[in-house]
CSV table of C-alpha atoms in Angstrom, one decimal:
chain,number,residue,atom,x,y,z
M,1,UNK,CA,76.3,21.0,6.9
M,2,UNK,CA,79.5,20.3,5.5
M,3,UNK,CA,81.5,16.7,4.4
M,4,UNK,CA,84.5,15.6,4.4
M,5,UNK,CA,84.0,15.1,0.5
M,6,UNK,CA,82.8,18.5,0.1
M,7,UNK,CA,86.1,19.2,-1.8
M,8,UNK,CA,86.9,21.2,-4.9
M,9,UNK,CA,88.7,17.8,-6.3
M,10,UNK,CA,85.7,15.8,-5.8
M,11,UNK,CA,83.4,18.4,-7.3
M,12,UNK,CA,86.1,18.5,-10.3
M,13,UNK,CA,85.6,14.6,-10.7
M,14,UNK,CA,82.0,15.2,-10.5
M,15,UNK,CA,81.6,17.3,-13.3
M,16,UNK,CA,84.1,15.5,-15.3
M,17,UNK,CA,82.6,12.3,-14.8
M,18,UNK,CA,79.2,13.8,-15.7
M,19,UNK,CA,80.7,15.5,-18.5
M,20,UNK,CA,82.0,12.4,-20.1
M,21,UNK,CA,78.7,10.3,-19.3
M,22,UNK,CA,76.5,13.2,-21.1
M,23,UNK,CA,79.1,13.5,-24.1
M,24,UNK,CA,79.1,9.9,-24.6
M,25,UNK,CA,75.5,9.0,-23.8
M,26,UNK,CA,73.8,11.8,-25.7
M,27,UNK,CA,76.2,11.5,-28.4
M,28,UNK,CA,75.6,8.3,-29.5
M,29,UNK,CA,71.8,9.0,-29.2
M,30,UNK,CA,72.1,12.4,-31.3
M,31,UNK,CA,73.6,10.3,-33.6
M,32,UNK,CA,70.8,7.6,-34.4
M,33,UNK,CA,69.3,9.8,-37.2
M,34,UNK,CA,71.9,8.8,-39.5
M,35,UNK,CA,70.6,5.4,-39.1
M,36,UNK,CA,67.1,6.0,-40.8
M,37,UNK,CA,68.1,5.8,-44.3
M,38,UNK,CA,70.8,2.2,-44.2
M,39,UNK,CA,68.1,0.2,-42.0
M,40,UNK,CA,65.3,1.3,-43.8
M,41,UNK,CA,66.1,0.9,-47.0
M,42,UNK,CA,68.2,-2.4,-46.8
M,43,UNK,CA,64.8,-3.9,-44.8
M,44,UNK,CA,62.0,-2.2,-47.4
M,45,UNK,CA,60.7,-0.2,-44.6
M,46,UNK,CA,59.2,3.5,-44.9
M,47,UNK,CA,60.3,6.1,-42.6
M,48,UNK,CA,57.9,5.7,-40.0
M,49,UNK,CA,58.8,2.4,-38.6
M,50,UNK,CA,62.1,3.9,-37.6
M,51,UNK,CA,60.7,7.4,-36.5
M,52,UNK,CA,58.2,5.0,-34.5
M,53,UNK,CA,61.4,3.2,-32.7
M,54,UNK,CA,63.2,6.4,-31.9
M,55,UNK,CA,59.9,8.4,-30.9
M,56,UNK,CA,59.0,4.8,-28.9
M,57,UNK,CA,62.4,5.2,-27.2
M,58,UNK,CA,61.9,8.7,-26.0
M,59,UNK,CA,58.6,7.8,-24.6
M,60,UNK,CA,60.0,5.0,-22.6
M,61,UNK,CA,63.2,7.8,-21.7
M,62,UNK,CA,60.2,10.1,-20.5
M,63,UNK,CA,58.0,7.6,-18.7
M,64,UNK,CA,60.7,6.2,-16.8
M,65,UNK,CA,62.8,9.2,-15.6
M,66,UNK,CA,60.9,10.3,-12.7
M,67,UNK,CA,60.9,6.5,-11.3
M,68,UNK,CA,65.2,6.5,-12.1
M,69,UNK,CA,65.2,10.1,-10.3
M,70,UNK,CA,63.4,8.7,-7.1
M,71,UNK,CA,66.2,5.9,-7.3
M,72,UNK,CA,69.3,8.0,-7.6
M,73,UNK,CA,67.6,10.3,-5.2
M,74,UNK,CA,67.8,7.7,-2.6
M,75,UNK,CA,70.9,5.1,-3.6
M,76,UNK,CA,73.0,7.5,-5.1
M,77,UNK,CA,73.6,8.9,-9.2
M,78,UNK,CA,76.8,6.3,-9.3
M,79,UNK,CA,74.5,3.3,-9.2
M,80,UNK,CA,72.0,4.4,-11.2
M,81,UNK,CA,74.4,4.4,-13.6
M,82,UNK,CA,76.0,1.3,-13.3
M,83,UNK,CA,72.7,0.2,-14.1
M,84,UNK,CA,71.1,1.8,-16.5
M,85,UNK,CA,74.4,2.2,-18.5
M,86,UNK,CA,74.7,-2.0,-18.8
M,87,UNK,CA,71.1,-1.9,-20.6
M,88,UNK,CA,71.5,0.9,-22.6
M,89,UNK,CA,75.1,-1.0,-23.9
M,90,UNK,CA,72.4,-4.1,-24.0
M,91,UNK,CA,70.0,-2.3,-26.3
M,92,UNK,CA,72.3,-1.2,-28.7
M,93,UNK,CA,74.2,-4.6,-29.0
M,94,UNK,CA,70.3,-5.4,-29.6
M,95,UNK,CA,69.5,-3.1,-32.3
M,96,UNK,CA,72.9,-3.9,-34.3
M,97,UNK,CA,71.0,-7.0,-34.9
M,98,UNK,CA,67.5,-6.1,-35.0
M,99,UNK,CA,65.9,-7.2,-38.9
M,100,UNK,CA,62.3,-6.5,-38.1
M,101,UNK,CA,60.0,-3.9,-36.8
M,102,UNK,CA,59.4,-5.7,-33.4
M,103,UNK,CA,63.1,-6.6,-32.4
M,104,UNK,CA,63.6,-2.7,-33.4
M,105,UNK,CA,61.2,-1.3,-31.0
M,106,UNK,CA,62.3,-3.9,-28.1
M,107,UNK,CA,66.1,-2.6,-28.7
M,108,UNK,CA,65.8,1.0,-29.7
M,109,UNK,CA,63.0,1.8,-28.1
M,110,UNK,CA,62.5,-0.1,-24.6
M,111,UNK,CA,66.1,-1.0,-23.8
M,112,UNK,CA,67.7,2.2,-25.1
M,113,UNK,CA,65.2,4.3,-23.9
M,114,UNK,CA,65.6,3.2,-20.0
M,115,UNK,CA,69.4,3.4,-20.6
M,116,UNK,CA,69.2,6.7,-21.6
M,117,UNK,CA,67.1,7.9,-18.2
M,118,UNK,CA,70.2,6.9,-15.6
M,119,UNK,CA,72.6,8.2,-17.9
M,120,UNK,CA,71.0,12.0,-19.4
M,121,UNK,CA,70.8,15.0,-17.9
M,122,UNK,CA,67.9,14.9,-15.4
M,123,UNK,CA,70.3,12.5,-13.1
M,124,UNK,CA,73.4,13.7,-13.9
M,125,UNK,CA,72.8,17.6,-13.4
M,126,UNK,CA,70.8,17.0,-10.5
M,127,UNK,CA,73.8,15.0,-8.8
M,128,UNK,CA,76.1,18.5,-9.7
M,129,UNK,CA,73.1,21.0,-8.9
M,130,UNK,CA,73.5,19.0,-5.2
M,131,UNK,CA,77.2,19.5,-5.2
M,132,UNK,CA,77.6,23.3,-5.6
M,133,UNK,CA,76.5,26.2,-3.9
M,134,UNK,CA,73.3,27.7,-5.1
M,135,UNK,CA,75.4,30.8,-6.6
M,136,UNK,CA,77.6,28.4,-8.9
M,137,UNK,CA,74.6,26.4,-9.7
M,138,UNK,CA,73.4,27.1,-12.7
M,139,UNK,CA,76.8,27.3,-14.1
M,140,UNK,CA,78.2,24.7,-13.3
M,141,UNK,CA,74.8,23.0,-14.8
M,142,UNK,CA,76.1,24.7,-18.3
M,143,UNK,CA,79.7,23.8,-18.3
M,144,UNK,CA,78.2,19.7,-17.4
M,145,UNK,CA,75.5,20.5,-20.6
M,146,UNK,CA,77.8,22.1,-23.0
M,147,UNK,CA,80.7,19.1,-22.0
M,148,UNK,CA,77.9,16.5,-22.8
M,149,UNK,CA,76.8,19.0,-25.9
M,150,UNK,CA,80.8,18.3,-27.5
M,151,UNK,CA,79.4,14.4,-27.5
M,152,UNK,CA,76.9,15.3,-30.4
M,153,UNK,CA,79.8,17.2,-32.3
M,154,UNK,CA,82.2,14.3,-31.9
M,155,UNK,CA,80.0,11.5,-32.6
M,156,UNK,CA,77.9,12.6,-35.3
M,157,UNK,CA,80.6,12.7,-37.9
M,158,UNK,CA,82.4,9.3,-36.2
M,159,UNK,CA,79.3,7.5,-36.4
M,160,UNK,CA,78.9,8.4,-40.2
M,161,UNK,CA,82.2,7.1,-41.1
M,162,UNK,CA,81.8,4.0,-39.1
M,163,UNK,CA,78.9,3.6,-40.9
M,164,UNK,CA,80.4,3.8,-44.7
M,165,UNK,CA,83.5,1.8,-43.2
M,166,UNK,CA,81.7,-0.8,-41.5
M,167,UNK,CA,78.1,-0.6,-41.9
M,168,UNK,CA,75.3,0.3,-39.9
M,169,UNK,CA,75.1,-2.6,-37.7
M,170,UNK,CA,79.0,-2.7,-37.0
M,171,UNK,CA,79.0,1.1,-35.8
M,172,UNK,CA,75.7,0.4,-33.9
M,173,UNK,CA,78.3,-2.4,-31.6
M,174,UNK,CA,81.2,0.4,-31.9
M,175,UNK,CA,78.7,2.6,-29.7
M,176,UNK,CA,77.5,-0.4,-27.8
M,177,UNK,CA,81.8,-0.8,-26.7
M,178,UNK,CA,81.7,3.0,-25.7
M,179,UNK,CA,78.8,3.2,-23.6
M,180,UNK,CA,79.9,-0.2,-22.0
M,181,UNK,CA,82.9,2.1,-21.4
M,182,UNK,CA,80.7,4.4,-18.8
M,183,UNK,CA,80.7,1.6,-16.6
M,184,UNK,CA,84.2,2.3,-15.0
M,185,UNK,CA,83.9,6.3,-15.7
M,186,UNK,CA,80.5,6.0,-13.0
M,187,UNK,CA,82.9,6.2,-10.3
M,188,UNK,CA,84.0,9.6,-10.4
M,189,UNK,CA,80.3,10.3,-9.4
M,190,UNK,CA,80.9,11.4,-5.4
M,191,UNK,CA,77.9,13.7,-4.7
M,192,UNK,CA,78.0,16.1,-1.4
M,193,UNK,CA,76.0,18.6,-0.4
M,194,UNK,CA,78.6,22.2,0.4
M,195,UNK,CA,78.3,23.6,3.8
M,196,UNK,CA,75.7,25.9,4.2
M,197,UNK,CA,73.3,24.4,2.2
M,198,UNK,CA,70.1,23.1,4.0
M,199,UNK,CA,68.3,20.2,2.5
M,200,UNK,CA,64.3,19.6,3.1
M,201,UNK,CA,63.4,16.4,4.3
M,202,UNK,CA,60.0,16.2,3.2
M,203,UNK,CA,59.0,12.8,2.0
M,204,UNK,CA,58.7,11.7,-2.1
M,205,UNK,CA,54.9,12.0,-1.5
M,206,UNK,CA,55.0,15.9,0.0
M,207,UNK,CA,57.6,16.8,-2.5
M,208,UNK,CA,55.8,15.5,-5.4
M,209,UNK,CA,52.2,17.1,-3.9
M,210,UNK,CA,54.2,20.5,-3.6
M,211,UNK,CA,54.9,20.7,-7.3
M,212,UNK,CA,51.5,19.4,-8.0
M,213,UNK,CA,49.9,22.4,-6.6
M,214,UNK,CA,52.2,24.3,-7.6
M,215,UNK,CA,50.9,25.9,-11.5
M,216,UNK,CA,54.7,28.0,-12.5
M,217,UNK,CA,56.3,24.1,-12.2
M,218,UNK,CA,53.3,22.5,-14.9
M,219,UNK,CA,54.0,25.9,-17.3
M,220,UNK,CA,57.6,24.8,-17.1
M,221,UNK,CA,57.0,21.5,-17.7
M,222,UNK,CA,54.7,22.5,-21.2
M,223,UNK,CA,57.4,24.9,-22.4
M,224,UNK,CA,60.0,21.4,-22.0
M,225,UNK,CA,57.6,19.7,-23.9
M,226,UNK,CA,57.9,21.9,-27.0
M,227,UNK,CA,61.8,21.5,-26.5
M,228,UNK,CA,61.8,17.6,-27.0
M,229,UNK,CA,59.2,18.2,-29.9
M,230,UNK,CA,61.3,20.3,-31.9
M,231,UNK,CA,64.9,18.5,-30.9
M,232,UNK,CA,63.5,15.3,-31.8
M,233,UNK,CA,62.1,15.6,-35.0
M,234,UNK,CA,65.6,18.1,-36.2
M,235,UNK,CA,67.5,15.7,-34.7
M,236,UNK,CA,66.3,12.6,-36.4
M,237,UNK,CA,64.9,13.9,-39.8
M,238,UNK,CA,66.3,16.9,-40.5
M,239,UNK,CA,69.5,14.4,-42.5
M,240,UNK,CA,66.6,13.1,-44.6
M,241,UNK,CA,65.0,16.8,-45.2
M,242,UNK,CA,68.3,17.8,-46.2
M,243,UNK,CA,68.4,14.2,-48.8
M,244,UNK,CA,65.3,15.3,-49.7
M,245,UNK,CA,66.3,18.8,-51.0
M,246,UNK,CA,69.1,17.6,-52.9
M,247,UNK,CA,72.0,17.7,-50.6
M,248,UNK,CA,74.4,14.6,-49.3
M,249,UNK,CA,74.6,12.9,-46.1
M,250,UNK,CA,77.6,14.7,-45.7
M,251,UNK,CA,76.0,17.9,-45.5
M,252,UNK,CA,72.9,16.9,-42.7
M,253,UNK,CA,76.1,15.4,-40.9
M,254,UNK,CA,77.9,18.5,-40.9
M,255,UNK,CA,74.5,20.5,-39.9
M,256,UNK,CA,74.2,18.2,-37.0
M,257,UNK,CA,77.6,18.2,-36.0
M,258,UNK,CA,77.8,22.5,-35.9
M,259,UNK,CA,74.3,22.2,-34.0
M,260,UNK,CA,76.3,20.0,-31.3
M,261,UNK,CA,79.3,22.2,-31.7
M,262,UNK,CA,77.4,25.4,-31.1
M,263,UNK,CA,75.4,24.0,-28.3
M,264,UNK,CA,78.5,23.6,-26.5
M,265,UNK,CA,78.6,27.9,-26.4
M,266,UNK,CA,74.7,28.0,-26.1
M,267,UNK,CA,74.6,25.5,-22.7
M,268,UNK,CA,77.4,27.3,-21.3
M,269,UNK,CA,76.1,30.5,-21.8
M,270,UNK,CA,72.6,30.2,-20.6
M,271,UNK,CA,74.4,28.2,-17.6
M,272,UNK,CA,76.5,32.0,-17.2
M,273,UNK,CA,73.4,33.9,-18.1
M,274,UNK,CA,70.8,32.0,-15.8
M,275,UNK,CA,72.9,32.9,-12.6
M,276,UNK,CA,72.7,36.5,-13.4
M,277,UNK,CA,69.3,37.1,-14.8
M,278,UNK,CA,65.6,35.7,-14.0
M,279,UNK,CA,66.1,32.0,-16.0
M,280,UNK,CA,62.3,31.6,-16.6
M,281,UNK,CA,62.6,35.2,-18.9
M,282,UNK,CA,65.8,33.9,-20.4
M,283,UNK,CA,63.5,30.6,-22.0
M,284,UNK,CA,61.0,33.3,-23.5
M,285,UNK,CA,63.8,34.4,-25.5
M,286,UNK,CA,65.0,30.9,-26.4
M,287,UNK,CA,61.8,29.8,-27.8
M,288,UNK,CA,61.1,33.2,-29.7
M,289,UNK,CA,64.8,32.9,-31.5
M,290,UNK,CA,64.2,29.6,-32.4
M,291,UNK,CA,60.7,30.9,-33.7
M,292,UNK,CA,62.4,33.2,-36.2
M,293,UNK,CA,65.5,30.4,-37.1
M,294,UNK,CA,62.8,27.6,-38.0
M,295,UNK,CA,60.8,30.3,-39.7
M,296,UNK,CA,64.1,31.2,-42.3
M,297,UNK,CA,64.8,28.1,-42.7
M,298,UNK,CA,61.8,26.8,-43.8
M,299,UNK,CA,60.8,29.9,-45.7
M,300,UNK,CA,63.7,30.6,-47.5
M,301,UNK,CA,65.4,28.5,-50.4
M,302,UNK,CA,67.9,25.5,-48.6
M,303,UNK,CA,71.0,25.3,-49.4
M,304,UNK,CA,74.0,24.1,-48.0
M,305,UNK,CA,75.2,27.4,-46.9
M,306,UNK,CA,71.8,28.4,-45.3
M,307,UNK,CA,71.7,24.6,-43.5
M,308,UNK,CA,75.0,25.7,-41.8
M,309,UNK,CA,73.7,28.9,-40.8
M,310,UNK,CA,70.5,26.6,-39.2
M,311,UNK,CA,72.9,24.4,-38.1
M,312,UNK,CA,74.9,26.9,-35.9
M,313,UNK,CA,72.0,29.3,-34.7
M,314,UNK,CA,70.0,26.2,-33.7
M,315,UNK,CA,72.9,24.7,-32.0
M,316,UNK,CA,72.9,28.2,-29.6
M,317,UNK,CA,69.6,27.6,-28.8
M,318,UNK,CA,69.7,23.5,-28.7
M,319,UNK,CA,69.9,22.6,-25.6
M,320,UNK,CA,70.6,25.9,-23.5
M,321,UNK,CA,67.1,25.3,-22.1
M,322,UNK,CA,68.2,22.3,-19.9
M,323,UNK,CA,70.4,24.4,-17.4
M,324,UNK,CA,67.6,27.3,-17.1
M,325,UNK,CA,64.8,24.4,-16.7
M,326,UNK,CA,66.5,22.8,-14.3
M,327,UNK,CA,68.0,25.2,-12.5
M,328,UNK,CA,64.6,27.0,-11.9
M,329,UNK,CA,63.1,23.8,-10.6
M,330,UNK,CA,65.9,23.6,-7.9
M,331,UNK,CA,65.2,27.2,-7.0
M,332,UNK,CA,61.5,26.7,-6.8
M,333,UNK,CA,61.1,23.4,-4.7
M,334,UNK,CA,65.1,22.9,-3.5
M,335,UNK,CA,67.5,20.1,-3.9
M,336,UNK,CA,66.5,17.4,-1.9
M,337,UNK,CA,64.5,15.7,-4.6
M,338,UNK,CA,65.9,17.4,-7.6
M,339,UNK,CA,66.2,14.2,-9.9
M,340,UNK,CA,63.0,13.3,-9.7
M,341,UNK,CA,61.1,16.6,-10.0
M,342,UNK,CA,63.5,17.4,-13.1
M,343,UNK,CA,62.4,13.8,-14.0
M,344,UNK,CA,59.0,14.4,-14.2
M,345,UNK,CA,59.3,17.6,-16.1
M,346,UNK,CA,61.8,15.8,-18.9
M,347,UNK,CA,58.6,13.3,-19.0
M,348,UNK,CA,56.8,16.2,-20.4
M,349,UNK,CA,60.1,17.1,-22.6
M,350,UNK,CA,60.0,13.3,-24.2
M,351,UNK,CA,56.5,13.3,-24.7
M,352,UNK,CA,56.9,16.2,-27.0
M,353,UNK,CA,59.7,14.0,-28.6
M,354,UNK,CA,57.4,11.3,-29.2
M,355,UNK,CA,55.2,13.3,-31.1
M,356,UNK,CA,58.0,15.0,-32.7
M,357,UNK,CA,59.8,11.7,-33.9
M,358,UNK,CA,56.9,10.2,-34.4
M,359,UNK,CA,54.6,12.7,-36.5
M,360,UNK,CA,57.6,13.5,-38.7
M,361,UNK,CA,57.6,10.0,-40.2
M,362,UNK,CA,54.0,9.6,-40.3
M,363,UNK,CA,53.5,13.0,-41.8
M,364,UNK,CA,56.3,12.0,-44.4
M,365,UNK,CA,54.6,9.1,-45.2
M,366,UNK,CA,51.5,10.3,-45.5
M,367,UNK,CA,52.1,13.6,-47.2
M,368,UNK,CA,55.4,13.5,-48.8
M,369,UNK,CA,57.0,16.0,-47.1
M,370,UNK,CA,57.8,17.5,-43.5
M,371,UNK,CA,56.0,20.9,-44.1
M,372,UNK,CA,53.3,20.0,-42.0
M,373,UNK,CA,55.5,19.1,-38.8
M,374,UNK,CA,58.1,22.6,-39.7
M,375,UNK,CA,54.5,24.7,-39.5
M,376,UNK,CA,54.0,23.0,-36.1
M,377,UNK,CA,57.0,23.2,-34.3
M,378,UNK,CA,56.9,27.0,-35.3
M,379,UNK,CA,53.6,27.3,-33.7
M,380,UNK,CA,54.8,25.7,-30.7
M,381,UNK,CA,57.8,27.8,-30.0
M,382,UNK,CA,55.5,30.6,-29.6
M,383,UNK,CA,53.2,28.7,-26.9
M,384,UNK,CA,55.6,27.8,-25.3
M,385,UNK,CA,57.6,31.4,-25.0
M,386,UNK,CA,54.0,32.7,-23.5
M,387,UNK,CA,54.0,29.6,-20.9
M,388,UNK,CA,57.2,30.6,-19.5
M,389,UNK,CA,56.4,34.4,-19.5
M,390,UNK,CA,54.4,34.2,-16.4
M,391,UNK,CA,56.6,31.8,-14.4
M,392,UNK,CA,58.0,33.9,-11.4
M,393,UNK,CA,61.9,32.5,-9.8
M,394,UNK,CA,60.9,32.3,-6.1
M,395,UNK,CA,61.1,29.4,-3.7
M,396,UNK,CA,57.9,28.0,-3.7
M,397,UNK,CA,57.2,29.1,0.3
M,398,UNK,CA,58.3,32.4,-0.5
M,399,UNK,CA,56.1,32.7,-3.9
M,400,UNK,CA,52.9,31.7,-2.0
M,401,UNK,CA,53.3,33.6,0.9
């Protein structure tokens, strides 16, 4: 049935307004990686207090996600947030101040972690997978992803020179001021559902018991987990891998920058390429590529020239499963509760990033290296390509008819 508000303007402010949110929100948390090294060392800690914060944040991101879906489900994406935007400000105003492992973990990892489910992309491409026709859907998922993916590109070399201007804990209230800043952007956020397009009405208990049963949707949600365990740990230590092998800040910077540079092409393209061709087949391939880019990076001498070139094939492959992922789920079980059943598989996504934050700085610490985590992310990217093999794209009445 069609709205009033079922307009190409508001679906324009939509995905602008989601665009901005994503850029911002993930930008800012792509960017915490660069904080390892100052709080670390001007506190005497080793590497896995901070990996423990960040991988403790992603946890709490995880764990809460399917509980914010079932919210902005019901009240609306716009409140959601309102909300969650105001504590994830909160939590980095926190951590700007934080001096100990405990006031770290409370800021960076509780606060910032809920702020981060209302303001990521289960919420905010669920409210534009609602908006548009199932046709446009999965592009207009990658035009939101790739427009949040610019955030990483912008941010990461911002936040570095705030951080040599100002210090750490005076960029840390710079990105406090620009999330706060989200706050007024939250009302572009008018969702409607386009003429044509029937919405279930099963309850949030049936919905969920669908998907339980339902095997293709708990393969999905394994293959996401290898995703957050692999983003996480490049995002947050590969800066200190590349210290490690001789090269500046500058250079992780730059690596981190092209990754959110060329993720902006790689959302949008498996956005373009997951309306044309079966999306489940089109994650296969993601997680082989980034079997073989892993594999030459690690294998082969590192330089700065060949931390570029990881840089910019990883960034193609970065995030381009989030549109696929998602977009499969809506096609499998509909739109109706598409924030929460997208949350629950980005539980499984940030569980992987616990692990993956996490186990890098213990396996640092413990070992002196990150070998041992580069030799496991490898091995996962080739589970999870056979997970997603045998996932079929059918609504789930038709698939078990």
């Amino acid at each position: 049935m069609s709205t009033p508000n079922n307009t190409k303007h508001s679906i324009f402010l939509l995905l602008l307004g989601s665009a901005i949110i994503l850029a911002v929100s993930l930008g800012v948390r792509h960017a915490f990686g660069l904080f390892l090294n100052p709080m670390s060392l001007e506190f005497g800690w080793g590497r896995e207090i901070f990996a423990f914060a960040i991988a403790m944040q992603n946890l709490v991101w995880g764990v809460a996600q399917p509980f914010v879906g079932m919210f902005a489900d019901r009240y609306g994406t716009r409140i959601t947030v309102i909300i969650t935007a105001s504590i994830y400000a909160l939590g980095l105003f926190m951590m700007a101040h934080a001096t100990d492992s405990t006031s770290l973990i409370i800021s960076s990892g509780l606060l910032i972690g809920f702020g981060l489910s209302g303001t990521s992309f289960p919420i905010l491409l669920s409210a534009v997978g609602r908006s548009v026709a199932p046709e446009k859907r999965s592009m207009a998922m990658g035009i939101a992803s790739a427009a949040g993916s610019f955030g990483q590109f912008a941010m990461l070399p911002g936040t570095l020179g705030l951080i040599e201007w100002l210090g750490w804990s005076a960029a840390l209230l710079v990105c406090a001021v620009l999330v706060a800043l989200l706050l007024p952007v939250s009302w572009m956020l008018r969702e409607s559902v386009p003429s044509g397009v029937a919405t279930a009405k099963t309850s949030v208990a049936a919905a969920f018991k669908q998907a339980a049963r339902h095997t293709p949707f708990w393969l999905l949600c394994m293959g996401y987990l290898v995703c957050g365990f692999q983003v996480v740990f490049i995002g947050v230590h590969l800066p200190s891998y590349l210290l490690d092998q001789q090269l500046s800040a500058q250079v992780g910077t730059a690596v981190l920058a092209l990754v959110g540079l060329f993720n902006i092409a790689g959302t949008w393209t498996a956005g373009w390429l997951g309306g044309r061709y079966s999306k489940p087949r089109l994650l296969v391939w993601i997680y082989l590529l980034r079997t073989v880019v892993i594999s030459l990076f690690v294998f082969l001498p590192v330089s700065a020239l060949s931390a570029y070139l990881f840089g910019i094939a990883m960034g193609l492959l970065w995030l381009s499963t989030v549109p696929l992922t998602n977009g499969t789920i809506a096609t499998l079980f509909g739109v109706r509760h598409l924030s929460m059943l997208t949350g629950i598989a980005f539980l499984f996504h940030q569980l992987g990033s616990f692990v993956g934050g996490w186990l890098g700085g213990w396996g640092y610490d413990v070992s002196g290296s990150y070998d041992m985590v580069w030799y496991v992310s490898i091995a996962l990217s080739l589970i999870a390509a056979a997970l997603n093999w045998s996932i079929r794209e059918l609504p789930v009445e038709q698939s078990n008819a």
